[in-house]
Amino acid sequence: MSIKEGIGCMESEDKDSMVRRVAVIGAGPSGLTSIKSCLEEGLEPVCFESSDDIGGLWKYKEVSEPNRASIYKSLTINISKEMMCYSDFPIPADYPNYMHHSRILQYFRLYAEHFKLLRHIRFQTNVRSVRQRPDFTRSGQWEVVTENREGQEERHIFDAVIVCSGHYSYPYMPLKDFPGIENFEGKVFHSWDYKGPEEFHGKRIVIIGIGNSGGDIAVECSRVAEQVYVSTRRGAWVIRVVSDNGLPVDMKYNTRFVHILFQLLPINILNWIGEGKLNALYDHTMYALKPKHRLFSQIPVINDDLPGKILSGSVVVKPNVREIRGSSVVFEDGSVVEKVDVVAFATGYSYDFPFLPPSIMAKSGHRVGLYKHVFPPSLEHPTLAVVGFIHALGAIMPQAEMQARWVTRVFKGLKKLPSNKAMLKCVENDTKNMEKSYICSKLVPLQVDFVSYMDNIAVTAYQYRLTGPGKWSGARQAIFTQFDRMYQPLKTRQVDDEPGSSVAGRLFKWSVVTILGASAAYYIHLHPPASLLALVSTIKPNRI
């Protein structure tokens, strides 16, 4: 599918665009691909990056910097390389499938150097404000005020703006929800500030929240701490990065084939199948992990080590915290943990665009009311877009790339958005669908289905480069060789290959088994258990 064919809710082409100079705010993964998309469309991007380097979230720093994303020293991404790369620049085959943050930054450097993006970035430059010019009704232009490292302000005029500032910069610490925390005798911090477990040797730690950060910190600290407790209000489904036959879990399940199953089978059946598979590994009820929501209502926690730590007792799962008394933490079930040294909040992030006019970023439910999560629907001219402000069970890189390719074609006048009224209606419908399909809150308001969203704005990554604007001659070969690149870093010792044990062969077998299993489950759903005997009686034994 090409961009031209796939962008939903679009109207006729309009080639009278006045856009030439584009401000890109942020040089993380979304900003880099936005710069490249501007160049592909003949636009002139200027990227403002507050840090001294590219990478955004993936640029590790020993000390967290205010209003910037922050990661810890050991962080390894939980999305495999073939599912996170940009569509026309595969990650080197010898890179591991799940990469340490230093390797991810290396990949961004290769990408930026290959497409000559660095020359368009102004480092150590903060964006202070983005405002419509007085003649915006006619020109659609923006005034951007920046501040350099010496504190000097500069005013710029741009024809369009792409905001790529991410959504992990403003840690959310709901201290008012935890009576007594102000008198806690130990250390209190947010996961945003966590860098490593070194200072927690022999400590008793309570971690509030069981998302991916909370799970990672619990596992890492449990190796040195006296005891780690994880407090969770809702619980969580926990999946492994290593799937059947050792394949990366997303390469096996976050596929178009599985997406088709979601269109064919009732969601309750899919939840039943998926939850059964997870509980076969470790019963979520027995491990005190079972959440209040179904499997596909929220993005799961991806952690191979957490169940083992729970089984060994070094991590103990507890309910929500009721109050804190001195150095004791009281939970909602009445249990008490005494002599607590550390309370860590893994409670997510608030979303903010402090440099934009509040009126532009109006809310729709818990989410920002952006058309397709990209365009503010109330502007007279579609010359401001947000890229990368989205959350799915999949990497931000290909999603942001898809958004940027669409945005720059709108800027260029090659695509026209629907009317403001139609976009507002679309935002309203999207919000209702999100709330119906997912557990949405003010902390997780951005969730979409990875494949559906990519198709909707129309640009895997590789298959969206086969035809249409921005097509890449290497796309077909990249698709056929993705499992070769997945397998290459694992070939560290020569072993005899058994007949029929190739990756492709196993995937084929798995596909057949999945179809048969899903079909059987659907049959059971449609027929009461009493009729199963009749079904069994129709099965004949094989005869040689």
Short mmCIF file of C-alpha atoms in Angstrom, two decimals, residues 39-239:
data_model
loop_
_atom_site.label_atom_id
_atom_site.label_comp_id
_atom_site.label_asym_id
_atom_site.label_seq_id
_atom_site.Cartn_x
_atom_site.Cartn_y
_atom_site.Cartn_z
CA LEU A 39 14.16 16.86 2.68
CA GLU A 40 12.43 14.17 0.60
CA GLU A 41 9.66 16.65 -0.23
CA GLY A 42 12.03 19.49 -1.06
CA LEU A 43 11.28 21.44 2.13
CA GLU A 44 13.89 23.25 4.24
CA PRO A 45 13.96 21.90 7.82
CA VAL A 46 15.63 23.56 10.78
CA CYS A 47 15.68 21.31 13.85
CA PHE A 48 16.03 22.76 17.35
CA GLU A 49 17.44 20.32 19.91
CA SER A 50 17.83 21.36 23.56
CA SER A 51 20.52 18.73 24.23
CA ASP A 52 24.03 18.51 22.81
CA ASP A 53 23.33 15.38 20.78
CA ILE A 54 20.70 13.48 18.81
CA GLY A 55 18.71 10.55 20.18
CA GLY A 56 16.20 12.12 22.54
CA LEU A 57 15.15 9.48 25.06
CA TRP A 58 17.96 7.18 23.89
CA LYS A 59 20.80 9.58 24.71
CA TYR A 60 21.91 8.35 28.14
CA LYS A 61 23.15 10.89 30.66
CA GLU A 62 24.53 10.21 34.14
CA VAL A 63 22.33 12.92 35.64
CA SER A 64 18.71 13.49 34.57
CA GLU A 65 18.06 16.93 33.08
CA PRO A 66 14.80 18.82 33.80
CA ASN A 67 12.12 18.65 31.08
CA ARG A 68 14.02 15.99 29.17
CA ALA A 69 13.46 12.25 28.87
CA SER A 70 15.77 10.09 30.95
CA ILE A 71 16.84 6.43 30.89
CA TYR A 72 18.83 4.15 33.18
CA LYS A 73 22.27 2.72 32.52
CA SER A 74 21.25 -0.89 31.80
CA LEU A 75 18.19 -0.14 29.65
CA THR A 76 17.67 -2.52 26.73
CA ILE A 77 14.77 -1.97 24.38
CA ASN A 78 11.94 -4.53 24.52
CA ILE A 79 11.17 -4.30 20.79
CA SER A 80 13.26 -6.32 18.34
CA LYS A 81 15.42 -4.57 15.78
CA GLU A 82 13.47 -5.66 12.69
CA MET A 83 10.29 -4.21 14.20
CA MET A 84 11.79 -0.87 15.24
CA CYS A 85 13.94 0.23 12.29
CA TYR A 86 13.08 2.94 9.80
CA SER A 87 11.55 1.60 6.61
CA ASP A 88 14.42 2.37 4.24
CA PHE A 89 17.37 1.88 6.59
CA PRO A 90 17.59 -1.62 8.15
CA ILE A 91 19.52 -1.99 11.39
CA PRO A 92 22.89 -3.72 10.73
CA ALA A 93 22.48 -7.50 10.62
CA ASP A 94 25.14 -8.11 13.29
CA TYR A 95 23.38 -5.92 15.86
CA PRO A 96 21.56 -7.94 18.56
CA ASN A 97 17.81 -8.35 18.22
CA TYR A 98 17.12 -6.53 21.50
CA MET A 99 19.54 -3.62 21.69
CA HIS A 100 21.11 -1.79 24.61
CA HIS A 101 20.44 1.96 24.49
CA SER A 102 24.02 2.60 23.32
CA ARG A 103 23.42 0.47 20.19
CA ILE A 104 20.15 2.27 19.48
CA LEU A 105 21.98 5.60 19.59
CA GLN A 106 24.61 4.17 17.23
CA TYR A 107 21.83 3.25 14.81
CA PHE A 108 20.43 6.80 14.94
CA ARG A 109 23.91 8.14 14.19
CA LEU A 110 24.21 5.85 11.16
CA TYR A 111 20.76 6.98 9.97
CA ALA A 112 21.54 10.68 10.48
CA GLU A 113 24.92 10.43 8.75
CA HIS A 114 23.60 8.36 5.83
CA PHE A 115 20.83 10.84 5.03
CA LYS A 116 22.93 13.92 5.94
CA LEU A 117 20.56 15.15 8.65
CA LEU A 118 23.05 16.62 11.17
CA ARG A 119 23.64 19.78 9.15
CA HIS A 120 20.01 20.75 9.73
CA ILE A 121 20.13 20.53 13.55
CA ARG A 122 20.89 23.38 15.98
CA PHE A 123 22.00 21.80 19.24
CA GLN A 124 21.68 23.25 22.75
CA THR A 125 18.80 25.41 21.57
CA ASN A 126 15.57 25.50 23.57
CA VAL A 127 12.26 26.40 22.00
CA ARG A 128 10.55 28.91 24.27
CA SER A 129 7.38 29.61 22.31
CA VAL A 130 5.59 28.81 19.08
CA ARG A 131 2.87 31.31 18.15
CA GLN A 132 0.78 32.08 15.10
CA ARG A 133 1.86 35.22 13.29
CA PRO A 134 -0.63 38.11 13.17
CA ASP A 135 -1.28 37.36 9.49
CA PHE A 136 -1.77 33.60 10.10
CA THR A 137 -5.18 33.64 8.42
CA ARG A 138 -3.44 34.58 5.18
CA SER A 139 0.05 33.09 5.55
CA GLY A 140 -0.30 30.12 7.93
CA GLN A 141 3.10 31.09 9.35
CA TRP A 142 4.52 30.71 12.86
CA GLU A 143 6.87 32.74 15.03
CA VAL A 144 9.29 30.50 16.92
CA VAL A 145 11.29 31.92 19.82
CA THR A 146 14.45 30.01 20.77
CA GLU A 147 17.13 30.40 23.43
CA ASN A 148 20.73 29.26 22.98
CA ARG A 149 23.11 27.99 25.68
CA GLU A 150 24.26 31.56 26.43
CA GLY A 151 20.67 32.55 27.20
CA GLN A 152 20.26 34.66 24.08
CA GLU A 153 16.82 34.66 22.49
CA GLU A 154 16.21 34.58 18.75
CA ARG A 155 12.99 34.95 16.78
CA HIS A 156 12.37 32.95 13.62
CA ILE A 157 9.60 32.87 11.04
CA PHE A 158 8.60 29.44 9.71
CA ASP A 159 5.98 28.33 7.24
CA ALA A 160 5.24 25.20 9.28
CA VAL A 161 6.19 23.45 12.53
CA ILE A 162 6.61 19.77 13.45
CA VAL A 163 6.61 19.07 17.20
CA CYS A 164 8.70 16.00 18.11
CA SER A 165 9.24 16.57 21.83
CA GLY A 166 8.03 13.13 22.97
CA HIS A 167 6.02 12.18 26.03
CA TYR A 168 8.51 11.01 28.67
CA SER A 169 9.81 14.36 29.90
CA TYR A 170 7.47 15.27 32.75
CA PRO A 171 7.40 12.62 35.52
CA TYR A 172 4.06 12.18 37.26
CA MET A 173 4.27 11.75 41.05
CA PRO A 174 0.78 11.61 42.62
CA LEU A 175 2.05 12.34 46.15
CA LYS A 176 -1.37 13.56 47.32
CA ASP A 177 -2.75 10.05 46.77
CA PHE A 178 -0.38 8.65 49.40
CA PRO A 179 -1.13 10.08 52.85
CA GLY A 180 1.96 10.35 55.03
CA ILE A 181 4.48 10.41 52.18
CA GLU A 182 5.57 13.90 53.25
CA ASN A 183 6.80 12.43 56.55
CA PHE A 184 8.47 9.36 55.05
CA GLU A 185 11.87 8.91 56.61
CA GLY A 186 13.64 7.41 53.59
CA LYS A 187 14.31 8.34 49.97
CA VAL A 188 11.48 9.12 47.51
CA PHE A 189 12.09 9.38 43.77
CA HIS A 190 10.49 8.80 40.35
CA SER A 191 11.72 6.16 37.91
CA TRP A 192 12.71 9.09 35.65
CA ASP A 193 15.58 9.71 38.11
CA TYR A 194 16.72 6.08 38.32
CA LYS A 195 20.15 5.32 36.84
CA GLY A 196 21.15 2.03 38.46
CA PRO A 197 20.90 -0.13 41.60
CA GLU A 198 24.27 0.78 43.12
CA GLU A 199 22.90 2.93 45.95
CA PHE A 200 20.27 0.37 46.98
CA HIS A 201 22.50 -2.38 48.40
CA GLY A 202 20.85 -3.91 51.44
CA LYS A 203 17.82 -1.58 51.21
CA ARG A 204 14.12 -2.35 51.58
CA ILE A 205 12.35 -0.85 48.57
CA VAL A 206 8.69 -0.26 47.68
CA ILE A 207 8.07 0.44 43.99
CA ILE A 208 4.68 1.99 43.19
CA GLY A 209 3.57 0.95 39.71
CA ILE A 210 4.11 -2.15 37.59
CA GLY A 211 4.65 -0.84 34.09
CA ASN A 212 7.76 -1.67 32.09
CA SER A 213 9.94 0.74 34.09
CA GLY A 214 8.60 -0.50 37.42
CA GLY A 215 9.22 -4.12 36.42
CA ASP A 216 12.74 -3.43 35.17
CA ILE A 217 13.73 -1.48 38.28
CA ALA A 218 12.25 -4.14 40.58
CA VAL A 219 14.23 -6.91 38.88
CA GLU A 220 17.50 -4.97 38.80
CA CYS A 221 17.30 -3.72 42.38
CA SER A 222 16.30 -7.17 43.68
CA ARG A 223 19.81 -8.39 42.85
CA VAL A 224 21.33 -6.09 45.50
CA ALA A 225 18.48 -5.02 47.79
CA GLU A 226 17.40 -6.79 50.97
CA GLN A 227 13.81 -6.91 49.67
CA VAL A 228 11.78 -5.34 46.87
CA TYR A 229 8.02 -4.86 46.97
CA VAL A 230 5.98 -3.86 43.90
CA SER A 231 2.67 -2.14 44.64
CA THR A 232 0.07 -2.24 41.88
CA ARG A 233 -3.46 -0.92 41.76
CA ARG A 234 -4.62 -2.85 38.70
CA GLY A 235 -2.12 -5.67 38.15
CA ALA A 236 -0.58 -6.52 34.78
CA TRP A 237 -0.23 -9.17 32.12
CA VAL A 238 3.46 -10.03 31.80
CA ILE A 239 4.89 -11.37 28.56
#
